[in-house]
PDB file of C-alpha atoms in Angstrom:
ATOM      1  CA  MET A   6      78.515  15.408  -5.713  1.00  0.00           C
ATOM      2  CA  GLY A   7      76.274  18.325  -6.669  1.00  0.00           C
ATOM      3  CA  SER A   8      74.096  15.976  -8.710  1.00  0.00           C
ATOM      4  CA  GLU A   9      73.502  13.674  -5.711  1.00  0.00           C
ATOM      5  CA  GLN A  10      72.545  16.654  -3.533  1.00  0.00           C
ATOM      6  CA  SER A  11      70.029  17.880  -6.104  1.00  0.00           C
ATOM      7  CA  LYS A  12      68.416  14.430  -6.330  1.00  0.00           C
ATOM      8  CA  GLN A  13      67.880  14.213  -2.535  1.00  0.00           C
ATOM      9  CA  PRO A  14      65.413  17.193  -2.334  1.00  0.00           C
ATOM     10  CA  SER A  15      63.635  15.890  -5.413  1.00  0.00           C
ATOM     11  CA  LYS A  16      63.024  12.512  -3.720  1.00  0.00           C
ATOM     12  CA  GLN A  17      61.752  14.220  -0.576  1.00  0.00           C
ATOM     13  CA  MET A  18      59.368  16.345  -2.629  1.00  0.00           C
ATOM     14  CA  THR A  19      58.059  13.276  -4.403  1.00  0.00           C
ATOM     15  CA  GLU A  20      57.387  11.510  -1.129  1.00  0.00           C
ATOM     16  CA  ALA A  21      55.697  14.619   0.249  1.00  0.00           C
ATOM     17  CA  ARG A  22      53.476  14.883  -2.807  1.00  0.00           C
ATOM     18  CA  ALA A  23      52.556  11.167  -2.462  1.00  0.00           C
ATOM     19  CA  ALA A  24      51.754  11.600   1.214  1.00  0.00           C
ATOM     20  CA  ALA A  25      49.610  14.612   0.441  1.00  0.00           C
ATOM     21  CA  GLN A  26      47.853  12.693  -2.299  1.00  0.00           C
ATOM     22  CA  ARG A  27      47.173   9.782   0.033  1.00  0.00           C
ATOM     23  CA  ALA A  28      45.818  12.141   2.661  1.00  0.00           C
ATOM     24  CA  LYS A  29      43.588  13.776   0.095  1.00  0.00           C
ATOM     25  CA  LEU A  30      42.265  10.392  -1.085  1.00  0.00           C
ATOM     26  CA  ASN A  31      41.690   9.257   2.482  1.00  0.00           C
ATOM     27  CA  ALA A  32      39.799  12.458   3.236  1.00  0.00           C
ATOM     28  CA  GLN A  33      37.683  11.988   0.151  1.00  0.00           C
ATOM     29  CA  ALA A  34      36.942   8.380   1.084  1.00  0.00           C
ATOM     30  CA  ALA A  35      36.001   9.403   4.628  1.00  0.00           C
ATOM     31  CA  GLU A  36      33.715  12.119   3.248  1.00  0.00           C
ATOM     32  CA  ARG A  37      32.029   9.592   0.942  1.00  0.00           C
ATOM     33  CA  ARG A  38      31.457   7.247   3.912  1.00  0.00           C
ATOM     34  CA  ARG A  39      29.992  10.082   5.974  1.00  0.00           C
ATOM     35  CA  THR A  40      27.731  11.047   3.079  1.00  0.00           C
ATOM     36  CA  ALA A  41      26.611   7.434   2.570  1.00  0.00           C
ATOM     37  CA  GLU A  42      25.894   6.982   6.280  1.00  0.00           C
ATOM     38  CA  LYS A  43      23.956  10.236   6.375  1.00  0.00           C
ATOM     39  CA  THR A  44      21.950   9.225   3.317  1.00  0.00           C
ATOM     40  CA  SER A  45      21.240   5.795   4.853  1.00  0.00           C
ATOM     41  CA  LYS A  46      20.092   7.354   8.126  1.00  0.00           C
ATOM     42  CA  THR A  47      17.898   9.810   6.258  1.00  0.00           C
ATOM     43  CA  LYS A  48      16.296   6.988   4.298  1.00  0.00           C
ATOM     44  CA  ARG A  49      15.686   4.994   7.468  1.00  0.00           C
ATOM     45  CA  ALA A  50      14.221   8.003   9.188  1.00  0.00           C
ATOM     46  CA  ASN A  51      12.018   8.778   6.225  1.00  0.00           C
ATOM     47  CA  GLY A  52      10.942   5.135   6.143  1.00  0.00           C
ATOM     48  CA  LYS A  53      10.005   5.136   9.819  1.00  0.00           C
ATOM     49  CA  GLN A  54       8.232   8.450   9.455  1.00  0.00           C
ATOM     50  CA  GLY A  55       6.359   7.043   6.487  1.00  0.00           C
ATOM     51  CA  GLN A  56       5.276   4.068   8.531  1.00  0.00           C
ATOM     52  CA  ARG A  57       4.146   6.345  11.345  1.00  0.00           C
ATOM     53  CA  ASP A  58       2.230   8.475   8.868  1.00  0.00           C
ATOM     54  CA  LEU A  59       0.535   5.397   7.405  1.00  0.00           C
ATOM     55  CA  LEU A  60      -0.344   4.135  10.886  1.00  0.00           C
ATOM     56  CA  THR A  61      -1.749   7.529  11.880  1.00  0.00           C
ATOM     57  CA  LYS A  62      -3.818   7.606   8.714  1.00  0.00           C
ATOM     58  CA  ARG A  63      -5.020   4.084   9.349  1.00  0.00           C
ATOM     59  CA  ARG A  64      -6.045   4.955  12.881  1.00  0.00           C
ATOM     60  CA  ALA A  65      -7.877   8.009  11.714  1.00  0.00           C
ATOM     61  CA  GLN A  66      -9.866   6.176   9.027  1.00  0.00           C
ATOM     62  CA  THR A  67     -10.708   2.827  10.697  1.00  0.00           C
ATOM     63  CA  THR A  68     -14.476   2.654  11.256  1.00  0.00           C
ATOM     64  CA  MET A  69     -16.259   0.625  13.888  1.00  0.00           C
ATOM     65  CA  VAL A  70     -17.955  -1.342  11.141  1.00  0.00           C
ATOM     66  CA  ARG A  71     -14.697  -2.328   9.466  1.00  0.00           C
ATOM     67  CA  ALA A  72     -12.930  -3.052  12.764  1.00  0.00           C
ATOM     68  CA  ILE A  73     -15.742  -5.320  13.993  1.00  0.00           C
ATOM     69  CA  GLU A  74     -15.786  -7.189  10.668  1.00  0.00           C
ATOM     70  CA  ASP A  75     -12.013  -7.747  10.906  1.00  0.00           C
ATOM     71  CA  TYR A  76     -12.291  -8.827  14.532  1.00  0.00           C
ATOM     72  CA  LEU A  77     -14.977 -11.392  13.799  1.00  0.00           C
ATOM     73  CA  ALA A  78     -13.022 -12.628  10.772  1.00  0.00           C
ATOM     74  CA  ASP A  79     -10.000 -13.098  13.029  1.00  0.00           C
ATOM     75  CA  HIS A  80     -12.081 -15.208  15.435  1.00  0.00           C
ATOM     76  CA  GLU A  81     -13.458 -17.259  12.576  1.00  0.00           C
ATOM     77  CA  GLY A  82      -9.969 -17.749  11.183  1.00  0.00           C
ATOM     78  CA  SER A  83      -8.817 -18.973  14.568  1.00  0.00           C
ATOM     79  CA  ASN A  84     -11.566 -21.603  14.449  1.00  0.00           C
ATOM     80  CA  HIS A  85     -13.463 -20.271  17.447  1.00  0.00           C
ATOM     81  CA  SER A  86     -16.870 -21.710  18.146  1.00  0.00           C
ATOM     82  CA  PRO A  87     -20.014 -20.322  16.456  1.00  0.00           C
ATOM     83  CA  LYS A  88     -21.331 -19.473  19.906  1.00  0.00           C
ATOM     84  CA  THR A  89     -18.317 -17.253  20.585  1.00  0.00           C
ATOM     85  CA  LEU A  90     -18.789 -15.509  17.232  1.00  0.00           C
ATOM     86  CA  GLN A  91     -22.475 -14.945  17.933  1.00  0.00           C
ATOM     87  CA  TRP A  92     -21.689 -13.546  21.386  1.00  0.00           C
ATOM     88  CA  HIS A  93     -19.212 -10.987  19.989  1.00  0.00           C
ATOM     89  CA  GLN A  94     -21.434 -10.180  17.046  1.00  0.00           C
ATOM     90  CA  THR A  95     -24.373  -9.409  19.326  1.00  0.00           C
ATOM     91  CA  ALA A  96     -22.405  -7.431  21.901  1.00  0.00           C
ATOM     92  CA  LEU A  97     -20.355  -5.404  19.418  1.00  0.00           C
ATOM     93  CA  GLY A  98     -23.410  -4.801  17.239  1.00  0.00           C
ATOM     94  CA  LEU A  99     -25.136  -3.207  20.233  1.00  0.00           C
ATOM     95  CA  LEU A 100     -22.028  -1.172  20.975  1.00  0.00           C
ATOM     96  CA  ARG A 101     -21.702   0.107  17.405  1.00  0.00           C
ATOM     97  CA  THR A 102     -25.376   1.042  17.197  1.00  0.00           C
ATOM     98  CA  PHE A 103     -25.238   2.916  20.486  1.00  0.00           C
ATOM     99  CA  LEU A 104     -22.088   4.811  19.595  1.00  0.00           C
ATOM    100  CA  GLU A 105     -23.437   5.865  16.221  1.00  0.00           C
ATOM    101  CA  GLN A 106     -26.937   6.830  17.285  1.00  0.00           C
ATOM    102  CA  GLU A 107     -26.359   8.174  20.775  1.00  0.00           C
ATOM    103  CA  ARG A 108     -22.777   9.485  20.781  1.00  0.00           C
ATOM    104  CA  GLY A 109     -22.092  10.264  17.099  1.00  0.00           C
ATOM    105  CA  VAL A 110     -18.990   8.024  17.111  1.00  0.00           C
ATOM    106  CA  THR A 111     -18.157   6.013  13.999  1.00  0.00           C
ATOM    107  CA  LEU A 112     -14.346   5.628  14.223  1.00  0.00           C
ATOM    108  CA  VAL A 113     -12.577   3.358  16.668  1.00  0.00           C
ATOM    109  CA  GLY A 114     -10.079   6.065  17.555  1.00  0.00           C
ATOM    110  CA  GLU A 115     -12.918   8.277  18.837  1.00  0.00           C
ATOM    111  CA  VAL A 116     -14.190   5.804  21.482  1.00  0.00           C
ATOM    112  CA  ASP A 117     -13.354   6.823  25.037  1.00  0.00           C
ATOM    113  CA  ALA A 118     -14.171   5.643  28.561  1.00  0.00           C
ATOM    114  CA  ALA A 119     -17.124   8.017  28.878  1.00  0.00           C
ATOM    115  CA  ASP A 120     -18.738   6.464  25.792  1.00  0.00           C
ATOM    116  CA  LEU A 121     -18.403   2.989  27.238  1.00  0.00           C
ATOM    117  CA  SER A 122     -19.826   4.028  30.617  1.00  0.00           C
ATOM    118  CA  ALA A 123     -22.828   5.521  28.854  1.00  0.00           C
ATOM    119  CA  TRP A 124     -23.246   2.296  26.922  1.00  0.00           C
ATOM    120  CA  PHE A 125     -23.266   0.248  30.119  1.00  0.00           C
ATOM    121  CA  ALA A 126     -25.978   2.489  31.551  1.00  0.00           C
ATOM    122  CA  SER A 127     -28.001   2.191  28.348  1.00  0.00           C
ATOM    123  CA  LEU A 128     -27.781  -1.598  28.420  1.00  0.00           C
ATOM    124  CA  ARG A 129     -29.186  -1.656  31.951  1.00  0.00           C
ATOM    125  CA  LYS A 130     -32.027   0.753  31.102  1.00  0.00           C
ATOM    126  CA  THR A 131     -33.171  -0.481  27.694  1.00  0.00           C
ATOM    127  CA  PRO A 132     -34.981  -3.865  27.388  1.00  0.00           C
ATOM    128  CA  GLY A 133     -33.418  -6.769  25.600  1.00  0.00           C
ATOM    129  CA  SER A 134     -34.692  -8.667  22.566  1.00  0.00           C
ATOM    130  CA  ARG A 135     -37.426 -10.287  24.653  1.00  0.00           C
ATOM    131  CA  GLY A 136     -38.706  -6.992  25.999  1.00  0.00           C
ATOM    132  CA  LYS A 137     -37.345  -7.538  29.496  1.00  0.00           C
ATOM    133  CA  PRO A 138     -34.565  -5.657  31.302  1.00  0.00           C
ATOM    134  CA  ARG A 139     -31.153  -7.170  30.855  1.00  0.00           C
ATOM    135  CA  ALA A 140     -29.642  -9.015  33.772  1.00  0.00           C
ATOM    136  CA  GLU A 141     -26.502  -7.621  35.392  1.00  0.00           C
ATOM    137  CA  ARG A 142     -24.518 -10.635  34.241  1.00  0.00           C
ATOM    138  CA  THR A 143     -25.673 -10.112  30.671  1.00  0.00           C
ATOM    139  CA  VAL A 144     -24.462  -6.505  30.755  1.00  0.00           C
ATOM    140  CA  GLN A 145     -21.114  -7.617  32.113  1.00  0.00           C
ATOM    141  CA  THR A 146     -20.844 -10.296  29.426  1.00  0.00           C
ATOM    142  CA  TYR A 147     -21.351  -7.674  26.697  1.00  0.00           C
ATOM    143  CA  ALA A 148     -18.777  -5.464  28.388  1.00  0.00           C
ATOM    144  CA  ARG A 149     -16.255  -8.303  28.353  1.00  0.00           C
ATOM    145  CA  SER A 150     -16.752  -8.657  24.614  1.00  0.00           C
ATOM    146  CA  ALA A 151     -16.113  -4.949  24.092  1.00  0.00           C
ATOM    147  CA  ARG A 152     -13.017  -5.094  26.246  1.00  0.00           C
ATOM    148  CA  ALA A 153     -11.588  -8.030  24.286  1.00  0.00           C
ATOM    149  CA  PHE A 154     -12.344  -6.173  21.044  1.00  0.00           C
ATOM    150  CA  LEU A 155     -10.579  -2.993  22.105  1.00  0.00           C
ATOM    151  CA  HIS A 156      -7.526  -4.868  23.403  1.00  0.00           C
ATOM    152  CA  TRP A 157      -7.371  -6.636  20.041  1.00  0.00           C
ATOM    153  CA  LEU A 158      -7.289  -3.223  18.343  1.00  0.00           C
ATOM    154  CA  VAL A 159      -4.308  -2.249  20.525  1.00  0.00           C
ATOM    155  CA  ARG A 160      -2.459  -5.432  19.592  1.00  0.00           C
ATOM    156  CA  ARG A 161      -3.142  -4.678  15.929  1.00  0.00           C
ATOM    157  CA  GLU A 162      -1.797  -1.137  16.485  1.00  0.00           C
ATOM    158  CA  ILE A 163      -5.031   0.392  15.235  1.00  0.00           C
ATOM    159  CA  ILE A 164      -5.409   2.303  18.500  1.00  0.00           C
ATOM    160  CA  GLU A 165      -2.677   3.194  20.959  1.00  0.00           C
ATOM    161  CA  ARG A 166      -4.515   2.467  24.203  1.00  0.00           C
ATOM    162  CA  SER A 167      -7.776   0.850  25.219  1.00  0.00           C
ATOM    163  CA  PRO A 168     -10.398   2.998  26.926  1.00  0.00           C
ATOM    164  CA  PHE A 169     -10.802   0.103  29.366  1.00  0.00           C
ATOM    165  CA  ASP A 170      -7.450   1.116  30.859  1.00  0.00           C
ATOM    166  CA  LYS A 171      -9.474   3.818  32.648  1.00  0.00           C
ATOM    167  CA  LEU A 172     -12.597   1.774  33.185  1.00  0.00           C
ATOM    168  CA  SER A 173     -13.843  -1.179  35.228  1.00  0.00           C
ATOM    169  CA  LEU A 174     -16.296  -3.822  34.132  1.00  0.00           C
ATOM    170  CA  PRO A 175     -19.862  -3.470  35.448  1.00  0.00           C
ATOM    171  CA  LYS A 176     -20.241  -5.332  38.731  1.00  0.00           C
ATOM    172  CA  VAL A 177     -22.609  -8.218  39.214  1.00  0.00           C
ATOM    173  CA  GLY A 178     -24.444  -8.312  42.538  1.00  0.00           C
ATOM    174  CA  LYS A 179     -25.206 -11.489  44.416  1.00  0.00           C
ATOM    175  CA  PRO A 180     -28.658 -12.819  43.564  1.00  0.00           C
ATOM    176  CA  LEU A 181     -31.236 -12.709  46.359  1.00  0.00           C
ATOM    177  CA  ILE A 182     -32.621 -16.022  47.517  1.00  0.00           C
ATOM    178  CA  ARG A 183     -36.311 -16.322  46.860  1.00  0.00           C
ATOM    179  CA  ILE A 184     -38.236 -17.109  50.040  1.00  0.00           C
ATOM    180  CA  ILE A 185     -41.111 -19.538  49.732  1.00  0.00           C
ATOM    181  CA  GLU A 186     -44.540 -18.074  50.435  1.00  0.00           C
ATOM    182  CA  PRO A 187     -46.718 -19.533  53.261  1.00  0.00           C
ATOM    183  CA  GLU A 188     -49.350 -20.738  50.779  1.00  0.00           C
ATOM    184  CA  GLU A 189     -46.700 -22.598  48.795  1.00  0.00           C
ATOM    185  CA  PHE A 190     -45.396 -24.213  51.963  1.00  0.00           C
ATOM    186  CA  GLU A 191     -48.875 -25.405  52.898  1.00  0.00           C
ATOM    187  CA  ARG A 192     -49.240 -27.065  49.498  1.00  0.00           C
ATOM    188  CA  LEU A 193     -45.906 -28.812  50.013  1.00  0.00           C
ATOM    189  CA  LEU A 194     -47.051 -30.166  53.384  1.00  0.00           C
ATOM    190  CA  LEU A 195     -50.259 -31.480  51.782  1.00  0.00           C
ATOM    191  CA  ALA A 196     -48.195 -33.161  49.086  1.00  0.00           C
ATOM    192  CA  CYS A 197     -46.123 -35.058  51.671  1.00  0.00           C
ATOM    193  CA  THR A 198     -48.622 -37.906  51.765  1.00  0.00           C
ATOM    194  CA  PRO A 199     -47.651 -40.580  49.219  1.00  0.00           C
ATOM    195  CA  PRO A 200     -50.321 -40.580  46.472  1.00  0.00           C
ATOM    196  CA  GLY A 201     -52.622 -43.565  46.364  1.00  0.00           C
ATOM    197  CA  GLU A 202     -51.397 -44.969  49.695  1.00  0.00           C
ATOM    198  CA  MET A 203     -53.215 -45.357  53.038  1.00  0.00           C
ATOM    199  CA  GLY A 204     -52.536 -46.886  56.409  1.00  0.00           C
ATOM    200  CA  PRO A 205     -49.832 -46.632  59.042  1.00  0.00           C
ATOM    201  CA  LEU A 206     -46.923 -46.764  56.567  1.00  0.00           C
ATOM    202  CA  ALA A 207     -48.357 -43.884  54.545  1.00  0.00           C
ATOM    203  CA  ASP A 208     -48.932 -41.853  57.716  1.00  0.00           C
ATOM    204  CA  ARG A 209     -45.351 -42.419  58.886  1.00  0.00           C
ATOM    205  CA  ALA A 210     -44.026 -41.431  55.440  1.00  0.00           C
ATOM    206  CA  ALA A 211     -46.127 -38.275  55.447  1.00  0.00           C
ATOM    207  CA  ALA A 212     -44.961 -37.371  58.961  1.00  0.00           C
ATOM    208  CA  ARG A 213     -41.321 -37.929  58.007  1.00  0.00           C
ATOM    209  CA  ASN A 214     -41.660 -35.782  54.873  1.00  0.00           C
ATOM    210  CA  ARG A 215     -43.360 -32.989  56.766  1.00  0.00           C
ATOM    211  CA  ALA A 216     -40.641 -33.097  59.431  1.00  0.00           C
ATOM    212  CA  ILE A 217     -37.982 -32.673  56.758  1.00  0.00           C
ATOM    213  CA  PHE A 218     -39.816 -29.708  55.219  1.00  0.00           C
ATOM    214  CA  TRP A 219     -40.296 -28.082  58.609  1.00  0.00           C
ATOM    215  CA  LEU A 220     -36.598 -28.485  59.363  1.00  0.00           C
ATOM    216  CA  LEU A 221     -35.623 -26.838  56.092  1.00  0.00           C
ATOM    217  CA  TYR A 222     -38.207 -24.086  56.470  1.00  0.00           C
ATOM    218  CA  ASP A 223     -37.415 -23.168  60.088  1.00  0.00           C
ATOM    219  CA  THR A 224     -33.605 -23.339  59.923  1.00  0.00           C
ATOM    220  CA  GLY A 225     -33.054 -22.058  56.391  1.00  0.00           C
ATOM    221  CA  ILE A 226     -30.525 -24.767  55.608  1.00  0.00           C
ATOM    222  CA  ARG A 227     -30.071 -25.824  52.008  1.00  0.00           C
TER     223      ARG A 227
END
C-alpha cells in the first residue's frame, strides 16, 4: 500500500517535468520563429532601402546627354519613323544646349518649370537654322517633344515628377489672313481675258471671270 502511494507522486512529477519541457521547447520554437521573421523583415527592409538608395543615386547622376541618348534609343528600338527620331533629336538637342549654356543645368533631376519657360522664350527670340524667327507652331512642336521626353523619364523612374505638371505648352495663335493688295487685284482683272482669244465669246468669258473676282473681293467669301 505504501509502495503504491509513493509511486503516485513520482508519476505526477514525471508528467509535470514533461509538461514543463514541452512548454520550454514550444517557447524556444516560438522565439526562433520570431527571430526568423524579424531577420526576414530586416532583410526586406534593407533590400528596399538599397533599391531606394540606388534609385536616388541614379537620379542624381543621370545627365541630359545620357538620358536623351537612351530616349532616342528607345524610340529606335520601338521602330519609330526616322522623321520622329529627327524631330526629337532636334528639339532635345536645342533643349540640352540651352540648359547647359544658359541655365547651367546638366542633370535631368535639376530641370524645373522655370528652365522650360525660359527655353520657350529663347526659342521665340532666337532665329532658327535658316536665320528666320521660329513660328509659334514650331516652338510648340519642340515643347511637345520635351514634354514626351520628361514623361518618359518619369515612367522610367529616373525623375519623380515632370516639370510639365506645373507648366502649359506654348499657345499657337490663329494665323491672320493675308489681304490682297489693290495692285494685285488689278493684275488679276487684267488676266481674266482668255489668252490668245478675241471676239464676243472671249469678252463674255472675261466679264464672267471679273464678276467672280469682284464677288470674292467685295464679300470676302472663300
